[in-house]
Tab-separated table of C-alpha atoms and ligand atoms in Angstrom:
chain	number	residue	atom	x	y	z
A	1	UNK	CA	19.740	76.929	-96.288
A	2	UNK	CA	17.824	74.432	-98.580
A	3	UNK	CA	18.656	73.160	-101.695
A	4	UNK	CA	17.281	74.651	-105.562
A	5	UNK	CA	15.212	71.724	-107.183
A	6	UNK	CA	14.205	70.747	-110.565
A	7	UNK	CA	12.151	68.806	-111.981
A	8	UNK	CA	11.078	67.433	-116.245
A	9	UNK	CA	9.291	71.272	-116.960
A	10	UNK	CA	12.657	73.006	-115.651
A	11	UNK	CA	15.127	71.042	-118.640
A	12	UNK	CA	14.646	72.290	-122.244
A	13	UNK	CA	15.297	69.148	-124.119
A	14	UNK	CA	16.399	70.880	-127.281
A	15	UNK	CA	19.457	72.160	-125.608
A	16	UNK	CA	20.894	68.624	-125.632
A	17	UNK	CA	19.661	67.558	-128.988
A	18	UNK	CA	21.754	69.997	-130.501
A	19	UNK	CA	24.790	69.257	-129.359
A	20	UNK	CA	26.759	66.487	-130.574
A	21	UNK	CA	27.937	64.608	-127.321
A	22	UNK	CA	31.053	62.772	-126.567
A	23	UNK	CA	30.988	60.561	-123.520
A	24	UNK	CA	34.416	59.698	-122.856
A	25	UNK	CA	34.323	56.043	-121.129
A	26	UNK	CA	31.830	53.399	-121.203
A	27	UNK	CA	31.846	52.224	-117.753
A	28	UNK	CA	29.623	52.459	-114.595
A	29	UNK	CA	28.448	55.695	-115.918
A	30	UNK	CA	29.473	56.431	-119.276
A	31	UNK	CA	27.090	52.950	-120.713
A	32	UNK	CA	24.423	54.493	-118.610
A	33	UNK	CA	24.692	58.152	-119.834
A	34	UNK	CA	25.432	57.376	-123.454
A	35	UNK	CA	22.964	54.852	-124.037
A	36	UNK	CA	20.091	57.022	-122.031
A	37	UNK	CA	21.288	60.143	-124.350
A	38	UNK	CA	20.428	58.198	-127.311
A	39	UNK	CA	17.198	56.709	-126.125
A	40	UNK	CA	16.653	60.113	-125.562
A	41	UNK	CA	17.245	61.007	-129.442
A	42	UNK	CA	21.005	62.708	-128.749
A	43	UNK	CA	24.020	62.510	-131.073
A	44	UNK	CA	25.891	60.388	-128.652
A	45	UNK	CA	30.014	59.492	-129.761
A	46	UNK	CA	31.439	57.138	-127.168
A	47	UNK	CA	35.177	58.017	-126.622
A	48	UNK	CA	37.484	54.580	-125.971
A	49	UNK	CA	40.686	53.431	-125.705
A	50	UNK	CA	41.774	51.496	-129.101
A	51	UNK	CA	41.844	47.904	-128.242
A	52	UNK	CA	38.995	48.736	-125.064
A	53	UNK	CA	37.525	45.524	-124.162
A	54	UNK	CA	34.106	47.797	-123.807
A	55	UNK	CA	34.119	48.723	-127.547
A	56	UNK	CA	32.538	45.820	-129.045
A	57	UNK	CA	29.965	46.370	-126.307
A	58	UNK	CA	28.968	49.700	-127.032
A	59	UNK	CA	29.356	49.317	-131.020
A	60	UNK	CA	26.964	46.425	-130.413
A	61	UNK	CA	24.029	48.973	-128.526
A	62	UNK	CA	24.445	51.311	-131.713
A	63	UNK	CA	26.376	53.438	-130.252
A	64	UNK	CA	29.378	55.166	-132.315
A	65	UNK	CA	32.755	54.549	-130.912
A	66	UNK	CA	35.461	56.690	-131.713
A	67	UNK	CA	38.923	57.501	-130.108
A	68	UNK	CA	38.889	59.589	-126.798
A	69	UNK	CA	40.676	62.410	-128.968
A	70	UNK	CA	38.530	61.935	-132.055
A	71	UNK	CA	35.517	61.502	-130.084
A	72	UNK	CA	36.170	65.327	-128.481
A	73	UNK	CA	36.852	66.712	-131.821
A	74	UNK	CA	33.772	65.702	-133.379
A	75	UNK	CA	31.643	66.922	-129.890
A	76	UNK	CA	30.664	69.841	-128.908
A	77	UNK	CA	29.680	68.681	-125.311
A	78	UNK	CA	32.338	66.392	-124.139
A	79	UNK	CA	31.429	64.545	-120.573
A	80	UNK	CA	34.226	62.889	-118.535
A	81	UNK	CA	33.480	59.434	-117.535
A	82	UNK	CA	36.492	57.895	-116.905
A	83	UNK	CA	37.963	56.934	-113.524
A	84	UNK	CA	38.893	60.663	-111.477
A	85	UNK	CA	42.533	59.535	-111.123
A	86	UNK	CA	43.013	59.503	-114.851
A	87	UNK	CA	40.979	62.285	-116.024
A	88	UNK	CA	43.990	64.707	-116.063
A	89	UNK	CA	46.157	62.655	-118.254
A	90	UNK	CA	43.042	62.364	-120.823
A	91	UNK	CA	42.458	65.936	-120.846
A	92	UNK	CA	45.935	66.585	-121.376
A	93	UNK	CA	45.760	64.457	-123.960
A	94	UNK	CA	42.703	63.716	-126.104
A	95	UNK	CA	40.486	66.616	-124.613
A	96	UNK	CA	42.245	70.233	-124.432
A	97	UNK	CA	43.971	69.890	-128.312
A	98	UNK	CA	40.281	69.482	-129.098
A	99	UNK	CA	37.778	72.156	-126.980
A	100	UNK	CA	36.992	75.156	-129.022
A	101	UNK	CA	35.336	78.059	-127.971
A	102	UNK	CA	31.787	77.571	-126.743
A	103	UNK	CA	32.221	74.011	-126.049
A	104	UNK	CA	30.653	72.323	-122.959
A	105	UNK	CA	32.971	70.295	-120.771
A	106	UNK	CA	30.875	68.151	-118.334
A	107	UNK	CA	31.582	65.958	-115.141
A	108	UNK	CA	29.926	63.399	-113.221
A	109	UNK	CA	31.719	64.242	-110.039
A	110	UNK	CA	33.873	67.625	-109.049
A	111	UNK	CA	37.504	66.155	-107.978
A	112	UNK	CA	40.070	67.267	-111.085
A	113	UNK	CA	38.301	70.508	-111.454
A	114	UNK	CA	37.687	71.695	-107.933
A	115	UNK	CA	41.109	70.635	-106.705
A	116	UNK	CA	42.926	72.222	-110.045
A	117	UNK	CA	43.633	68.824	-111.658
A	118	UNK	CA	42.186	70.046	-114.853
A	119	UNK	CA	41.855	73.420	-115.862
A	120	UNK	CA	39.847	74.040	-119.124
A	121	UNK	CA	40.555	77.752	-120.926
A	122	UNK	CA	37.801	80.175	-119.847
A	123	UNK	CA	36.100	80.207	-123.190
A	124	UNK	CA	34.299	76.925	-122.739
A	125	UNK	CA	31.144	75.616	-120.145
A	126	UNK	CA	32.301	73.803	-117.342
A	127	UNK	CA	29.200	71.769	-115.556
A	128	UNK	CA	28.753	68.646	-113.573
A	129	UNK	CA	25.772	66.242	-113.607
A	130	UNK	CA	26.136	63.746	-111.117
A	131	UNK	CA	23.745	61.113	-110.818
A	132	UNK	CA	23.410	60.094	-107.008
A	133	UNK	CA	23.433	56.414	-107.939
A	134	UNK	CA	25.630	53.508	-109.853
A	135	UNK	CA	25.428	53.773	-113.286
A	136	UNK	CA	23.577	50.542	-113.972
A	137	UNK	CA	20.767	52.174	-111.585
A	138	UNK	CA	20.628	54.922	-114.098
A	139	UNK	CA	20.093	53.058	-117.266
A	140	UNK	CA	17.704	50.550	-115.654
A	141	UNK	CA	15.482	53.536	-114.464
A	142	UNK	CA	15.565	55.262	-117.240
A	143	UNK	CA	14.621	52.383	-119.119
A	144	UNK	CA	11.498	51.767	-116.874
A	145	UNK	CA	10.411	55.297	-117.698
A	146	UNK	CA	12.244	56.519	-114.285
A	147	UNK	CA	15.029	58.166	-113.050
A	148	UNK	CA	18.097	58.633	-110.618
A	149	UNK	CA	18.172	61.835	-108.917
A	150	UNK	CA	21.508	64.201	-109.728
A	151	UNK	CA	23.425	66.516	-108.871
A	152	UNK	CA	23.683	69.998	-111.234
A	153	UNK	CA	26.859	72.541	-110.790
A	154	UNK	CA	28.324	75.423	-112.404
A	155	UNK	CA	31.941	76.114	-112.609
A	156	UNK	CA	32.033	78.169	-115.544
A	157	UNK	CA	29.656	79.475	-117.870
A	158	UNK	CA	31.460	81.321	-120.648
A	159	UNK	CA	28.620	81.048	-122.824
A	160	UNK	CA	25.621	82.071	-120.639
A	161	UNK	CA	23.937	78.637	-120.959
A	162	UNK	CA	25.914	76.248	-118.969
A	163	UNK	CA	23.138	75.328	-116.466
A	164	UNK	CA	20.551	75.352	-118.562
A	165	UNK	CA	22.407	72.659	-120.941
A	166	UNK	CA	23.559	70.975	-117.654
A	167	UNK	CA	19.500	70.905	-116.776
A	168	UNK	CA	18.603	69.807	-120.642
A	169	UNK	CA	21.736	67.343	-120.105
A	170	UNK	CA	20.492	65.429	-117.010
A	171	UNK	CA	17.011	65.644	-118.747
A	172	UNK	CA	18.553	63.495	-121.780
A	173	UNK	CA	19.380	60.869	-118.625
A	174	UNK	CA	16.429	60.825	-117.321
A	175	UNK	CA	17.324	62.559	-113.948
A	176	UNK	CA	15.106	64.940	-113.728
A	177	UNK	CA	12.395	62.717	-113.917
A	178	UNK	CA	12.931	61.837	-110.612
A	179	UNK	CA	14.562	65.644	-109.753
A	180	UNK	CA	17.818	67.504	-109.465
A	181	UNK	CA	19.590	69.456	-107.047
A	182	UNK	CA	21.645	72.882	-107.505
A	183	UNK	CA	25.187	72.627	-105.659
A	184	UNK	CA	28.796	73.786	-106.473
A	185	UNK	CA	31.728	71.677	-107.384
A	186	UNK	CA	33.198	72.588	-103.968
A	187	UNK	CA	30.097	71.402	-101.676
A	188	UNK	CA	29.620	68.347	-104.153
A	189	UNK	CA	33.112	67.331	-103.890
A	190	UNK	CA	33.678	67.457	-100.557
A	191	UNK	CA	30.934	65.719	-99.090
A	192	UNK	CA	31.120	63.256	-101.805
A	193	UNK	CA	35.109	62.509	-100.125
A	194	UNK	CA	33.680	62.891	-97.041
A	195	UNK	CA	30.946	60.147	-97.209
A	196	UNK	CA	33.048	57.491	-98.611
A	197	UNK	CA	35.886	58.055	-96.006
A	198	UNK	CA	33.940	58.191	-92.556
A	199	UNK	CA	31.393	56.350	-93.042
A	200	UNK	CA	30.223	54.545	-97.008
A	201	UNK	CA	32.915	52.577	-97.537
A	202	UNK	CA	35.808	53.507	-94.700
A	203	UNK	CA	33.764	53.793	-91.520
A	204	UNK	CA	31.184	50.643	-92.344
A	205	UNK	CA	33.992	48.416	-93.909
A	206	UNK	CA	36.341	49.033	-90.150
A	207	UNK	CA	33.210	48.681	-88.405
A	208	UNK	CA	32.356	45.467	-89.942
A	209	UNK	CA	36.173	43.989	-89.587
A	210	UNK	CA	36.739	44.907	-85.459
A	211	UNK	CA	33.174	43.792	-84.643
A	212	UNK	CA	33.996	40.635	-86.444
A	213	UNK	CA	37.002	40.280	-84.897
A	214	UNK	CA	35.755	40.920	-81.267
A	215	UNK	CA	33.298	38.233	-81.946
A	216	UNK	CA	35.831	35.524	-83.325
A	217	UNK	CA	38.564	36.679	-80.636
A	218	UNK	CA	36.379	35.651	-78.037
A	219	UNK	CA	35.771	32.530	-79.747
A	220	UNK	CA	32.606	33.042	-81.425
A	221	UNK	CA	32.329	30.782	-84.797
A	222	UNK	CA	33.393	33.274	-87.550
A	223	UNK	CA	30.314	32.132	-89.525
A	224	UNK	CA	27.723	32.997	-86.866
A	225	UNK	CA	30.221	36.677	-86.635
A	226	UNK	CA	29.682	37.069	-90.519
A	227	UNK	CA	25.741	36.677	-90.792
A	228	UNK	CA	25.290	39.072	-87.379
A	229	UNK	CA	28.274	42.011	-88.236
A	230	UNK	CA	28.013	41.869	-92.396
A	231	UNK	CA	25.329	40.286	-94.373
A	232	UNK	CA	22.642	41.610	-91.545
A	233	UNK	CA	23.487	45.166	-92.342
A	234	UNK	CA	21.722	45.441	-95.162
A	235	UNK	CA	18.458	44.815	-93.758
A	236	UNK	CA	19.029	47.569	-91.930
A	237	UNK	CA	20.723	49.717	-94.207
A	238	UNK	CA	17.226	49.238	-96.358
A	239	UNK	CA	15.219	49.993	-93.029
A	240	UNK	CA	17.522	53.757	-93.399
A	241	UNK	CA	17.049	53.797	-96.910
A	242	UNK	CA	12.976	53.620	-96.670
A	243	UNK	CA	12.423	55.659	-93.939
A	244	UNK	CA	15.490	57.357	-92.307
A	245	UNK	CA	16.331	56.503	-88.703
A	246	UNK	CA	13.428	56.580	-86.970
A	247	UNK	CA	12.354	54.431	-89.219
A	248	UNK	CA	15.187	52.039	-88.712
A	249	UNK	CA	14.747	52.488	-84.809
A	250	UNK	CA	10.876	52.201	-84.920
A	251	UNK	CA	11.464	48.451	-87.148
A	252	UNK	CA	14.169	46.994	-84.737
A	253	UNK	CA	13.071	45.304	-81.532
A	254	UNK	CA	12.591	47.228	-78.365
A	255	UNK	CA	16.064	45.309	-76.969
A	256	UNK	CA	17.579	46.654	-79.983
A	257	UNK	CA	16.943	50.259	-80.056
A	258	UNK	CA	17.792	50.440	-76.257
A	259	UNK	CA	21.026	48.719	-77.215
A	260	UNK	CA	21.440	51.694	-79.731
A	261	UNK	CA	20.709	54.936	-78.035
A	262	UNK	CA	22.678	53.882	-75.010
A	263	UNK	CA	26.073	52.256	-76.740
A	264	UNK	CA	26.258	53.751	-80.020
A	265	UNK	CA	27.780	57.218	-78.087
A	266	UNK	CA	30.175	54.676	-76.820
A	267	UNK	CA	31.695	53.500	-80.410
A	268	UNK	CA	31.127	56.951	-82.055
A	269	UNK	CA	32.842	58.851	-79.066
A	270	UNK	CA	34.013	62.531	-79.234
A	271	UNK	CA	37.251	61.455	-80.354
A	272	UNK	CA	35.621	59.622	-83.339
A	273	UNK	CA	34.191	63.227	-84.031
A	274	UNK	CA	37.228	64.932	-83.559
A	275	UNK	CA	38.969	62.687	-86.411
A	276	UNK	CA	35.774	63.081	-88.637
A	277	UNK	CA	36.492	67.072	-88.663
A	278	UNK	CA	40.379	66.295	-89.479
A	279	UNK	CA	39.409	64.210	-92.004
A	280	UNK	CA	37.339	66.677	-93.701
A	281	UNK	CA	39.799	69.113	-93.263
A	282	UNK	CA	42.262	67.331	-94.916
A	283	UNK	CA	39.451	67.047	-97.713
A	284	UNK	CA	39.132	70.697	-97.621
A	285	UNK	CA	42.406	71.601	-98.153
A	286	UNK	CA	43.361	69.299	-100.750
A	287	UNK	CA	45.828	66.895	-98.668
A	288	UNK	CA	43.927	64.157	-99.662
A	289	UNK	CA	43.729	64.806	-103.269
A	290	UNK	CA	47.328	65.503	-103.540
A	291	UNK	CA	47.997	62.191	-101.237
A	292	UNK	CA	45.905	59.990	-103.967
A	293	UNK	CA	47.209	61.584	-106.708
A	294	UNK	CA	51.217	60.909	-106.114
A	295	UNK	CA	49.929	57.254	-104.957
A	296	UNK	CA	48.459	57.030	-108.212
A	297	UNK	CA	51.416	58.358	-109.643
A	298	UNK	CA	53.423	55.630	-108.087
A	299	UNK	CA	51.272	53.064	-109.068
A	300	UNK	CA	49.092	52.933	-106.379
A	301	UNK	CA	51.618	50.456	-104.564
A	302	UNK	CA	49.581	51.587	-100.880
A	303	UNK	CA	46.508	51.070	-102.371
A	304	UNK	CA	47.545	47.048	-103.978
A	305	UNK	CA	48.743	45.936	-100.984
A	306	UNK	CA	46.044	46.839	-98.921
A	307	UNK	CA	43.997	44.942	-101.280
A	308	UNK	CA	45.534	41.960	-100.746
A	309	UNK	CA	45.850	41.734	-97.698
A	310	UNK	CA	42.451	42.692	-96.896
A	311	UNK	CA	40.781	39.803	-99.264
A	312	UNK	CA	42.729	37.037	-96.890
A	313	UNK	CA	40.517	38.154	-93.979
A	314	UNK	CA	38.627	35.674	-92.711
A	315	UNK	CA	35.848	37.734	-92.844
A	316	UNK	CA	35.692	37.825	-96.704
A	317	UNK	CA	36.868	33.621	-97.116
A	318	UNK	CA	34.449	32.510	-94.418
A	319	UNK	CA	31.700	35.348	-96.503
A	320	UNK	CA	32.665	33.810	-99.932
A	321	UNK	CA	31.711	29.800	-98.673
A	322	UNK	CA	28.410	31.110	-96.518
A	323	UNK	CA	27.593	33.060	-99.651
A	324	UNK	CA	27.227	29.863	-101.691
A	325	UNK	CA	25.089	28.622	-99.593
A	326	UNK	CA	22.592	31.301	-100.608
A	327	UNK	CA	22.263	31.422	-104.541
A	328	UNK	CA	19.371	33.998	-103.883
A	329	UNK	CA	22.276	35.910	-103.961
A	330	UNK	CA	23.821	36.918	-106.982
A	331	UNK	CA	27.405	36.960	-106.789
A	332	UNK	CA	29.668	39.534	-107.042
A	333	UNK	CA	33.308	39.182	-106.933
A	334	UNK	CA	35.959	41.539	-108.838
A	335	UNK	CA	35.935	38.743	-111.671
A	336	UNK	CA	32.676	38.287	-112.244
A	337	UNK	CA	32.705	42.669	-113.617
A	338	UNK	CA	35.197	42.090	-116.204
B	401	NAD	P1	34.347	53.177	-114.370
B	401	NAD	O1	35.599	52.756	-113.684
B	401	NAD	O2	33.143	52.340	-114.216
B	401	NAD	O3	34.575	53.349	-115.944
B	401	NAD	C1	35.757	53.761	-116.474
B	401	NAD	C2	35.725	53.832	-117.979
B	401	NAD	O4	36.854	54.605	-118.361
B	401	NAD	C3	35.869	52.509	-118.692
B	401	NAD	O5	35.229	52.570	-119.935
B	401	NAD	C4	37.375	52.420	-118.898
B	401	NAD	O6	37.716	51.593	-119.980
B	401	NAD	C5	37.718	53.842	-119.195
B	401	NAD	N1	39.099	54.190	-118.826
B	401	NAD	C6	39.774	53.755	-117.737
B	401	NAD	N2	40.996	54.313	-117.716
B	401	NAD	C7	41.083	55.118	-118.804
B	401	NAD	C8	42.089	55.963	-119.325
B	401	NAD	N3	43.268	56.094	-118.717
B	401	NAD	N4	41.823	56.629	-120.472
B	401	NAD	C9	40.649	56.503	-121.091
B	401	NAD	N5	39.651	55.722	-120.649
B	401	NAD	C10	39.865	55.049	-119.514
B	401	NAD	O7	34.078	54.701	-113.890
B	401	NAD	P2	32.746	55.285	-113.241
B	401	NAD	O8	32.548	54.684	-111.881
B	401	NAD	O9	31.658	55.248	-114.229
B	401	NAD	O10	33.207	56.798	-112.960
B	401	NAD	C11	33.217	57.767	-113.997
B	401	NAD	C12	32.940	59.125	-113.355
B	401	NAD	O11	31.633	59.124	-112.793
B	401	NAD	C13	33.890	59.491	-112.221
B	401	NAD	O12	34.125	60.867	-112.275
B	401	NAD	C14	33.092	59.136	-110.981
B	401	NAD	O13	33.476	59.864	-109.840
B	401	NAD	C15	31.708	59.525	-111.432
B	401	NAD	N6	30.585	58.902	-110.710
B	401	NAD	C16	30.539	57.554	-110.549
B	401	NAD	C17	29.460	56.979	-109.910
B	401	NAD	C18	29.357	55.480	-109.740
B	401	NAD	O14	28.436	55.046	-109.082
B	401	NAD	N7	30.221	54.665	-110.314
B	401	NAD	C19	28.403	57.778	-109.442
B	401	NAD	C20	28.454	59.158	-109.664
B	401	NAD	C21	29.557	59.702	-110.302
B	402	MG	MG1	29.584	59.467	-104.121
């Protein structure tokens, strides 16, 4: 099984540049999609929050702010770019009083709809375009005449023309100037979980905290621990990135790639496996969405405390001070994104 493609003679631009577009949110994504969209001669309405500390920002670009709800009034193509975990309260809200027949109802990622979260009436397009990159990667290829590659998926077409405004949509972003790829909200959901669980953000971010901790247990200096299990892996991450593995393998040292084939089995055993397919299944059958979305309910109190108590590792202080001592790097802290 391989993937559809498309590519810049696939979108028909006018598609887009009839609509009048609401994107709802005017972070990561939303600044990206809305200010592309209007580089790309769209009607774009940005839909905030009164009182959004991101309105002045966006008013300031020439972009049109309006409220969530009056923002989905005014559109007839309304895309979803606020954080997943609140998108059902906002379409409850601002979104379904507003959709009339033959509106489009986009997504940049499949979690409310696939899992039931949101359910739009069946007279209205339901499509995802999902860039497979951060939103400031987006704008600041588009703006060099570039693109991000995305993601294209059907859930509903109750007008007949839902991918080929989904196509004309990601064209308005720029995406398809690097290319797009034909999933479902199912397969693009589910991997997307998958990926940041097992390995993105939970698999590297355990990996990096036992190896430091092995090193610094066995009375390493947590300094020399840092530079070798964290700040190293992203010159091999961009080794993967480049070339794939072989790549990666074909870069590192002789001593190194030995050291890989023979004891990387040992840390990703068949147990490791075994809890990768229980993960996914509790992806699959919608465990994990129904876990997040009563700890959201709750106020997330799991997810807070875990927070704090993972910024007083020693990893991240002794990280923050041998960070300084690099100002080729630029920082990045929580703080400095506000
Ligand atoms: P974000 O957290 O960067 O931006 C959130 C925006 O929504 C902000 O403007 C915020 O003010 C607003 N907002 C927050 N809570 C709100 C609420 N309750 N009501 C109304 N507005 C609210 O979000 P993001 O990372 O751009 O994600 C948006 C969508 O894009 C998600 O579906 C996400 O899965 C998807 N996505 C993100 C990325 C990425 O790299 N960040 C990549 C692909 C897809
Ligand atoms: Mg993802």
């Amino acid at each position: 099984m391989s993937a559809t493609m498309y590519y810049e003679d696939d979108a028909d631009h006018s598609l887009v540049a009839a609509r009048k577009v609401a994107v709802l949110g005017f972070g990561s994504q939303g600044h990206a999609h809305a200010l592309n969209l209007k580089d790309s001669g769209v009607d774009v309405a940005v839909g905030l929050r009164p009182g959004s500390f991101r309105e002045s920002t966006a008013s300031d670009a020439g972009l049109r702010v309006l409220t969530p709800s009056d923002a989905a009034a005014w559109a007839d193509l309304i895309m979803v770019l606020v954080p997943d975990q609140y998108q059902q309260g906002l379409y409850a809200e601002a979104i379904a009083p507003n959709l009339q027949e033959g509106d489009a109802l986009f997504f940049a990622h499949g979690f409310n709809i696939h899992f039931g979260y949101v359910a739009p009436p069946a007279t209205v397009d339901v499509a995802m375009v999902a860039p497979k990159g951060p939103g400031h990667l987006v704008r600041r290829q588009y703006e060099s005449g570039s693109g991000v590659p995305a993601l294209v998926a059907v859930h509903q077409d109750a007008t007949g023309g839902a991918k080929a405004l989904a196509l004309s949509y990601a064209h308005g972003i720029g995406a398809t100037r690097a290319g797009v790829i034909e999933t479902t909200f199912k397969a693009e959901t589910e991997t997307d979980l998958f990926g940041e669980q097992v390995i993105l953000c939970g698999g590297v971010d355990e990996l990096i905290r036992a190896a430091f901790e092995t090193l610094t247990d066995a009375g390493y200096e947590p300094e020399m621990a840092y530079f070798e299990v964290l700040h190293e892996l992203k010159l091999i991450v961009d080794l993967l990135f480049e070339g794939g593995l072989s790549w990666m393998r074909y870069s590192v040292s002789d001593t190194a790639e030995y050291g890989d084939v023979t004891r990387g089995p040992r840390i990703v055993t068949e147990q490791t496996r075994a809890t990768m397919r229980q993960i996914l299944g509790e992806i699959q059958s919608g465990a994990f969405a129904k876990e997040w979305m009563e700890e959201v309910a709750a106020g997330t109190p799991n997810l807070l405390a875990a927070r704090r108590a993972l910024a007083e590792h020693e990893v991240e202080t002794v990280g923050a001070d041998l960070r300084n001592m690099m100002p080729f790097l630029v920082a990045k802290t929580p703080e400095d994104d506000q």
